[in-house]
Amino acid sequence: MASSSNLLVFVSVAILLQLRLGFTSATSTKYINDICNRVRNSTFCFKTLNSYPPAVAATNKYQAAQAVLHLGESHALKTLSFIEKVAMMRSNLKQFKACQDVYKYIAMSFHVPTSLLKEAPDSANYDIMVCYDQTTIVNNLIGKNRDVASKKVMTMTMKMDVFINLADIATTVIGW
Ligand SMILES: *[C@@H]1O[C@H](CO)[C@@H](O)[C@H](O)[C@H]1NC(C)=O
């Protein structure tokens, strides 16, 4: 009895593992694999792109990069609107104002026309790379703050860094 229930657990784990692996790479498109196999946070990359229809539907590297850029822009705008909401009632208003500027800049940098991706992918990549300096600015401004709003913005900023890395890789593989 004990051994058959052990077997059952073993089989379930094996099936779960297979589902998980299938989810992270076997079922991904070539374009998603090309990006996610090279980023720092592959698990997040596969999970996010495989559940984002425009990324799944991409049939070339430009569409795949656009999908990644769009996700990053959305996250930047979401963070911006959170900062705008909390900024007005803070004692550290000045810091939050500066963080708003950062996120406006990042959202703009992620808004890349497909024509630029095709004609000057290295220039699009440069614009994305500069965003790492922008999140460093946020870190320097509020990284040591202990209030809940600052901590939330820092969590969102760490996630922004992950999206910057994805966009960095997505615009890099275009040039290959
Ligand atoms: C990957 O990114 C997600 C989202 O920001 C984060 O929760 C997770 O901890 C990251 N994993 C690693 C290994 O960095």
PDB file of C-alpha atoms and ligand atoms in Angstrom:
ATOM      1  CA  MET A   1       0.000   0.000   0.000  1.00  0.00           C
ATOM      2  CA  ALA A   2       2.726   2.369   1.065  1.00  0.00           C
ATOM      3  CA  SER A   3       4.804   1.648  -2.018  1.00  0.00           C
ATOM      4  CA  SER A   4       1.900   2.123  -4.423  1.00  0.00           C
ATOM      5  CA  SER A   5       1.126   5.520  -2.930  1.00  0.00           C
ATOM      6  CA  ASN A   6       4.822   6.363  -3.197  1.00  0.00           C
ATOM      7  CA  LEU A   7       4.644   5.393  -6.839  1.00  0.00           C
ATOM      8  CA  LEU A   8       1.623   7.611  -7.288  1.00  0.00           C
ATOM      9  CA  VAL A   9       3.503  10.567  -5.782  1.00  0.00           C
ATOM     10  CA  PHE A  10       6.486   9.789  -7.981  1.00  0.00           C
ATOM     11  CA  VAL A  11       4.365   9.681 -11.130  1.00  0.00           C
ATOM     12  CA  SER A  12       2.546  12.891 -10.207  1.00  0.00           C
ATOM     13  CA  VAL A  13       5.817  14.709  -9.599  1.00  0.00           C
ATOM     14  CA  ALA A  14       7.201  13.410 -12.890  1.00  0.00           C
ATOM     15  CA  ILE A  15       4.123  14.640 -14.743  1.00  0.00           C
ATOM     16  CA  LEU A  16       4.239  18.004 -13.002  1.00  0.00           C
ATOM     17  CA  LEU A  17       7.931  18.402 -13.862  1.00  0.00           C
ATOM     18  CA  GLN A  18       7.219  17.583 -17.462  1.00  0.00           C
ATOM     19  CA  LEU A  19       4.371  20.081 -17.615  1.00  0.00           C
ATOM     20  CA  ARG A  20       6.622  22.695 -16.091  1.00  0.00           C
ATOM     21  CA  LEU A  21       9.489  22.089 -18.515  1.00  0.00           C
ATOM     22  CA  GLY A  22       7.058  22.006 -21.406  1.00  0.00           C
ATOM     23  CA  PHE A  23       5.663  25.295 -20.244  1.00  0.00           C
ATOM     24  CA  THR A  24       9.054  26.963 -20.040  1.00  0.00           C
ATOM     25  CA  SER A  25      10.599  25.953 -23.332  1.00  0.00           C
ATOM     26  CA  ALA A  26       9.269  23.109 -25.475  1.00  0.00           C
ATOM     27  CA  THR A  27       6.015  24.914 -26.181  1.00  0.00           C
ATOM     28  CA  SER A  28       7.652  28.299 -26.774  1.00  0.00           C
ATOM     29  CA  THR A  29       8.091  29.733 -30.228  1.00  0.00           C
ATOM     30  CA  LYS A  30      11.554  30.107 -31.732  1.00  0.00           C
ATOM     31  CA  TYR A  31      11.384  33.872 -31.148  1.00  0.00           C
ATOM     32  CA  ILE A  32      10.469  33.490 -27.491  1.00  0.00           C
ATOM     33  CA  ASN A  33      13.229  30.891 -27.035  1.00  0.00           C
ATOM     34  CA  ASP A  34      15.766  33.174 -28.738  1.00  0.00           C
ATOM     35  CA  ILE A  35      15.038  35.892 -26.196  1.00  0.00           C
ATOM     36  CA  CYS A  36      14.295  33.958 -23.015  1.00  0.00           C
ATOM     37  CA  ASN A  37      17.249  31.581 -23.260  1.00  0.00           C
ATOM     38  CA  ARG A  38      19.563  34.600 -23.076  1.00  0.00           C
ATOM     39  CA  VAL A  39      18.022  36.779 -20.393  1.00  0.00           C
ATOM     40  CA  ARG A  40      19.004  36.768 -16.703  1.00  0.00           C
ATOM     41  CA  ASN A  41      15.556  35.809 -15.481  1.00  0.00           C
ATOM     42  CA  SER A  42      14.521  33.059 -17.927  1.00  0.00           C
ATOM     43  CA  THR A  43      11.708  31.716 -15.776  1.00  0.00           C
ATOM     44  CA  PHE A  44      10.020  35.096 -15.626  1.00  0.00           C
ATOM     45  CA  CYS A  45      10.658  35.644 -19.338  1.00  0.00           C
ATOM     46  CA  PHE A  46       9.094  32.361 -20.490  1.00  0.00           C
ATOM     47  CA  LYS A  47       6.183  32.706 -18.097  1.00  0.00           C
ATOM     48  CA  THR A  48       5.458  36.291 -19.127  1.00  0.00           C
ATOM     49  CA  LEU A  49       5.926  35.965 -22.895  1.00  0.00           C
ATOM     50  CA  ASN A  50       4.105  32.626 -23.144  1.00  0.00           C
ATOM     51  CA  SER A  51       1.073  34.178 -21.496  1.00  0.00           C
ATOM     52  CA  TYR A  52       1.106  37.321 -23.644  1.00  0.00           C
ATOM     53  CA  PRO A  53      -0.765  36.644 -26.933  1.00  0.00           C
ATOM     54  CA  PRO A  54       1.164  39.193 -29.079  1.00  0.00           C
ATOM     55  CA  ALA A  55       4.441  37.517 -28.053  1.00  0.00           C
ATOM     56  CA  VAL A  56       3.088  34.025 -28.738  1.00  0.00           C
ATOM     57  CA  ALA A  57       1.704  35.146 -32.113  1.00  0.00           C
ATOM     58  CA  ALA A  58       4.944  36.870 -33.217  1.00  0.00           C
ATOM     59  CA  THR A  59       6.180  35.384 -36.501  1.00  0.00           C
ATOM     60  CA  ASN A  60       9.402  37.392 -36.712  1.00  0.00           C
ATOM     61  CA  LYS A  61      11.969  38.944 -34.384  1.00  0.00           C
ATOM     62  CA  TYR A  62      10.575  42.467 -34.844  1.00  0.00           C
ATOM     63  CA  GLN A  63       7.127  41.454 -33.653  1.00  0.00           C
ATOM     64  CA  ALA A  64       8.694  39.553 -30.764  1.00  0.00           C
ATOM     65  CA  ALA A  65      10.736  42.607 -29.775  1.00  0.00           C
ATOM     66  CA  GLN A  66       7.667  44.836 -30.088  1.00  0.00           C
ATOM     67  CA  ALA A  67       5.760  42.530 -27.741  1.00  0.00           C
ATOM     68  CA  VAL A  68       8.583  42.721 -25.181  1.00  0.00           C
ATOM     69  CA  LEU A  69       8.820  46.509 -25.521  1.00  0.00           C
ATOM     70  CA  HIS A  70       5.085  46.842 -25.109  1.00  0.00           C
ATOM     71  CA  LEU A  71       5.128  44.812 -21.878  1.00  0.00           C
ATOM     72  CA  GLY A  72       7.971  46.970 -20.549  1.00  0.00           C
ATOM     73  CA  GLU A  73       6.198  50.175 -21.501  1.00  0.00           C
ATOM     74  CA  SER A  74       3.030  48.975 -19.761  1.00  0.00           C
ATOM     75  CA  HIS A  75       4.978  48.247 -16.595  1.00  0.00           C
ATOM     76  CA  ALA A  76       6.641  51.683 -16.741  1.00  0.00           C
ATOM     77  CA  LEU A  77       3.250  53.395 -17.161  1.00  0.00           C
ATOM     78  CA  LYS A  78       1.725  51.335 -14.362  1.00  0.00           C
ATOM     79  CA  THR A  79       4.606  52.348 -12.086  1.00  0.00           C
ATOM     80  CA  LEU A  80       4.294  55.974 -13.171  1.00  0.00           C
ATOM     81  CA  SER A  81       0.604  56.073 -12.339  1.00  0.00           C
ATOM     82  CA  PHE A  82       1.270  54.511  -8.935  1.00  0.00           C
ATOM     83  CA  ILE A  83       3.948  57.126  -8.196  1.00  0.00           C
ATOM     84  CA  GLU A  84       1.607  59.915  -9.330  1.00  0.00           C
ATOM     85  CA  LYS A  85      -1.105  58.656  -7.017  1.00  0.00           C
ATOM     86  CA  VAL A  86       1.102  58.547  -3.926  1.00  0.00           C
ATOM     87  CA  ALA A  87       3.338  61.532  -4.714  1.00  0.00           C
ATOM     88  CA  MET A  88       0.866  64.225  -3.760  1.00  0.00           C
ATOM     89  CA  MET A  89       0.484  63.103  -0.163  1.00  0.00           C
ATOM     90  CA  ARG A  90       4.122  62.487   0.640  1.00  0.00           C
ATOM     91  CA  SER A  91       6.647  64.411   2.630  1.00  0.00           C
ATOM     92  CA  ASN A  92       9.241  63.201   0.118  1.00  0.00           C
ATOM     93  CA  LEU A  93       7.366  64.888  -2.720  1.00  0.00           C
ATOM     94  CA  LYS A  94      10.587  66.008  -4.418  1.00  0.00           C
ATOM     95  CA  GLN A  95      11.957  62.457  -4.634  1.00  0.00           C
ATOM     96  CA  PHE A  96       8.709  61.159  -6.050  1.00  0.00           C
ATOM     97  CA  LYS A  97       8.586  63.946  -8.619  1.00  0.00           C
ATOM     98  CA  ALA A  98      12.053  62.908  -9.776  1.00  0.00           C
ATOM     99  CA  CYS A  99      10.907  59.268  -9.939  1.00  0.00           C
ATOM    100  CA  GLN A 100       7.975  60.363 -12.117  1.00  0.00           C
ATOM    101  CA  ASP A 101      10.416  61.921 -14.570  1.00  0.00           C
ATOM    102  CA  VAL A 102      12.397  58.681 -14.642  1.00  0.00           C
ATOM    103  CA  TYR A 103       9.355  56.596 -15.476  1.00  0.00           C
ATOM    104  CA  LYS A 104       8.173  59.044 -18.143  1.00  0.00           C
ATOM    105  CA  TYR A 105      11.612  58.744 -19.717  1.00  0.00           C
ATOM    106  CA  ILE A 106      11.582  54.923 -19.526  1.00  0.00           C
ATOM    107  CA  ALA A 107       8.078  54.681 -21.019  1.00  0.00           C
ATOM    108  CA  MET A 108       9.236  56.909 -23.880  1.00  0.00           C
ATOM    109  CA  SER A 109      12.378  54.849 -24.473  1.00  0.00           C
ATOM    110  CA  PHE A 110      10.312  51.670 -24.698  1.00  0.00           C
ATOM    111  CA  HIS A 111       8.022  53.260 -27.254  1.00  0.00           C
ATOM    112  CA  VAL A 112      10.078  52.285 -30.296  1.00  0.00           C
ATOM    113  CA  PRO A 113       8.611  52.354 -33.807  1.00  0.00           C
ATOM    114  CA  THR A 114       9.046  49.111 -35.764  1.00  0.00           C
ATOM    115  CA  SER A 115      10.793  51.083 -38.497  1.00  0.00           C
ATOM    116  CA  LEU A 116      13.580  51.952 -36.043  1.00  0.00           C
ATOM    117  CA  LEU A 117      13.840  48.318 -34.938  1.00  0.00           C
ATOM    118  CA  LYS A 118      14.342  47.375 -38.579  1.00  0.00           C
ATOM    119  CA  GLU A 119      16.681  50.154 -39.642  1.00  0.00           C
ATOM    120  CA  ALA A 120      18.707  50.847 -36.519  1.00  0.00           C
ATOM    121  CA  PRO A 121      18.293  48.080 -33.928  1.00  0.00           C
ATOM    122  CA  ASP A 122      21.543  49.135 -32.248  1.00  0.00           C
ATOM    123  CA  SER A 123      20.141  52.604 -31.659  1.00  0.00           C
ATOM    124  CA  ALA A 124      16.927  51.130 -30.201  1.00  0.00           C
ATOM    125  CA  ASN A 125      19.124  48.923 -28.018  1.00  0.00           C
ATOM    126  CA  TYR A 126      21.119  51.932 -26.845  1.00  0.00           C
ATOM    127  CA  ASP A 127      17.921  53.722 -25.774  1.00  0.00           C
ATOM    128  CA  ILE A 128      16.982  50.666 -23.718  1.00  0.00           C
ATOM    129  CA  MET A 129      20.448  50.356 -22.157  1.00  0.00           C
ATOM    130  CA  VAL A 130      20.234  53.957 -20.909  1.00  0.00           C
ATOM    131  CA  CYS A 131      17.172  52.913 -18.894  1.00  0.00           C
ATOM    132  CA  TYR A 132      19.439  50.961 -16.528  1.00  0.00           C
ATOM    133  CA  ASP A 133      20.901  54.332 -15.469  1.00  0.00           C
ATOM    134  CA  GLN A 134      17.355  55.575 -14.965  1.00  0.00           C
ATOM    135  CA  THR A 135      16.391  52.808 -12.540  1.00  0.00           C
ATOM    136  CA  THR A 136      19.675  53.466 -10.724  1.00  0.00           C
ATOM    137  CA  ILE A 137      18.452  57.048 -10.233  1.00  0.00           C
ATOM    138  CA  VAL A 138      15.272  55.715  -8.573  1.00  0.00           C
ATOM    139  CA  ASN A 139      17.366  53.445  -6.389  1.00  0.00           C
ATOM    140  CA  ASN A 140      19.547  56.365  -5.315  1.00  0.00           C
ATOM    141  CA  LEU A 141      16.518  58.574  -4.639  1.00  0.00           C
ATOM    142  CA  ILE A 142      14.301  56.262  -2.607  1.00  0.00           C
ATOM    143  CA  GLY A 143      16.119  52.926  -2.222  1.00  0.00           C
ATOM    144  CA  LYS A 144      16.814  53.604   1.457  1.00  0.00           C
ATOM    145  CA  ASN A 145      13.340  54.905   2.328  1.00  0.00           C
ATOM    146  CA  ARG A 146      11.321  52.822   4.751  1.00  0.00           C
ATOM    147  CA  ASP A 147       7.790  53.964   3.936  1.00  0.00           C
ATOM    148  CA  VAL A 148       5.390  51.549   2.243  1.00  0.00           C
ATOM    149  CA  ALA A 149       5.010  53.647  -0.932  1.00  0.00           C
ATOM    150  CA  SER A 150       8.761  53.842  -1.523  1.00  0.00           C
ATOM    151  CA  LYS A 151       9.124  50.115  -0.953  1.00  0.00           C
ATOM    152  CA  LYS A 152       6.375  49.387  -3.450  1.00  0.00           C
ATOM    153  CA  VAL A 153       8.049  51.644  -6.025  1.00  0.00           C
ATOM    154  CA  MET A 154      11.349  49.837  -5.397  1.00  0.00           C
ATOM    155  CA  THR A 155       9.700  46.443  -5.967  1.00  0.00           C
ATOM    156  CA  MET A 156       8.239  47.754  -9.209  1.00  0.00           C
ATOM    157  CA  THR A 157      11.639  49.167 -10.128  1.00  0.00           C
ATOM    158  CA  MET A 158      13.329  45.791  -9.655  1.00  0.00           C
ATOM    159  CA  LYS A 159      10.722  44.353 -11.993  1.00  0.00           C
ATOM    160  CA  MET A 160      11.418  47.232 -14.407  1.00  0.00           C
ATOM    161  CA  ASP A 161      15.060  46.131 -14.455  1.00  0.00           C
ATOM    162  CA  VAL A 162      13.924  42.650 -15.480  1.00  0.00           C
ATOM    163  CA  PHE A 163      11.908  44.160 -18.366  1.00  0.00           C
ATOM    164  CA  ILE A 164      14.875  46.322 -19.371  1.00  0.00           C
ATOM    165  CA  ASN A 165      17.005  43.185 -19.569  1.00  0.00           C
ATOM    166  CA  LEU A 166      14.341  41.447 -21.696  1.00  0.00           C
ATOM    167  CA  ALA A 167      14.144  44.464 -24.014  1.00  0.00           C
ATOM    168  CA  ASP A 168      17.928  44.689 -24.132  1.00  0.00           C
ATOM    169  CA  ILE A 169      18.150  41.060 -25.326  1.00  0.00           C
ATOM    170  CA  ALA A 170      15.121  41.343 -27.664  1.00  0.00           C
ATOM    171  CA  THR A 171      16.671  44.339 -29.443  1.00  0.00           C
ATOM    172  CA  THR A 172      20.119  42.717 -29.462  1.00  0.00           C
ATOM    173  CA  VAL A 173      19.019  39.489 -31.171  1.00  0.00           C
ATOM    174  CA  ILE A 174      17.447  41.574 -33.970  1.00  0.00           C
ATOM    175  CA  GLY A 175      20.918  42.676 -35.006  1.00  0.00           C
ATOM    176  CA  TRP A 176      22.160  39.084 -35.408  1.00  0.00           C
TER     177      TRP A 176
HETATM  178  C1  LIG B   1      12.468  37.060 -11.767  1.00  0.00           C
HETATM  179  O1  LIG B   1      11.628  38.185 -11.848  1.00  0.00           O
HETATM  180  C2  LIG B   1      10.480  38.135 -11.016  1.00  0.00           C
HETATM  181  C3  LIG B   1       9.675  39.403 -11.275  1.00  0.00           C
HETATM  182  O2  LIG B   1      10.363  40.565 -10.981  1.00  0.00           O
HETATM  183  C4  LIG B   1      10.900  38.011  -9.564  1.00  0.00           C
HETATM  184  O3  LIG B   1       9.760  37.882  -8.751  1.00  0.00           O
HETATM  185  C5  LIG B   1      11.810  36.803  -9.389  1.00  0.00           C
HETATM  186  O4  LIG B   1      12.279  36.760  -8.073  1.00  0.00           O
HETATM  187  C6  LIG B   1      12.985  36.877 -10.358  1.00  0.00           C
HETATM  188  N1  LIG B   1      13.795  35.674 -10.258  1.00  0.00           N
HETATM  189  C7  LIG B   1      15.124  35.742 -10.218  1.00  0.00           C
HETATM  190  C8  LIG B   1      15.820  34.418 -10.149  1.00  0.00           C
HETATM  191  O5  LIG B   1      15.742  36.791 -10.237  1.00  0.00           O
END
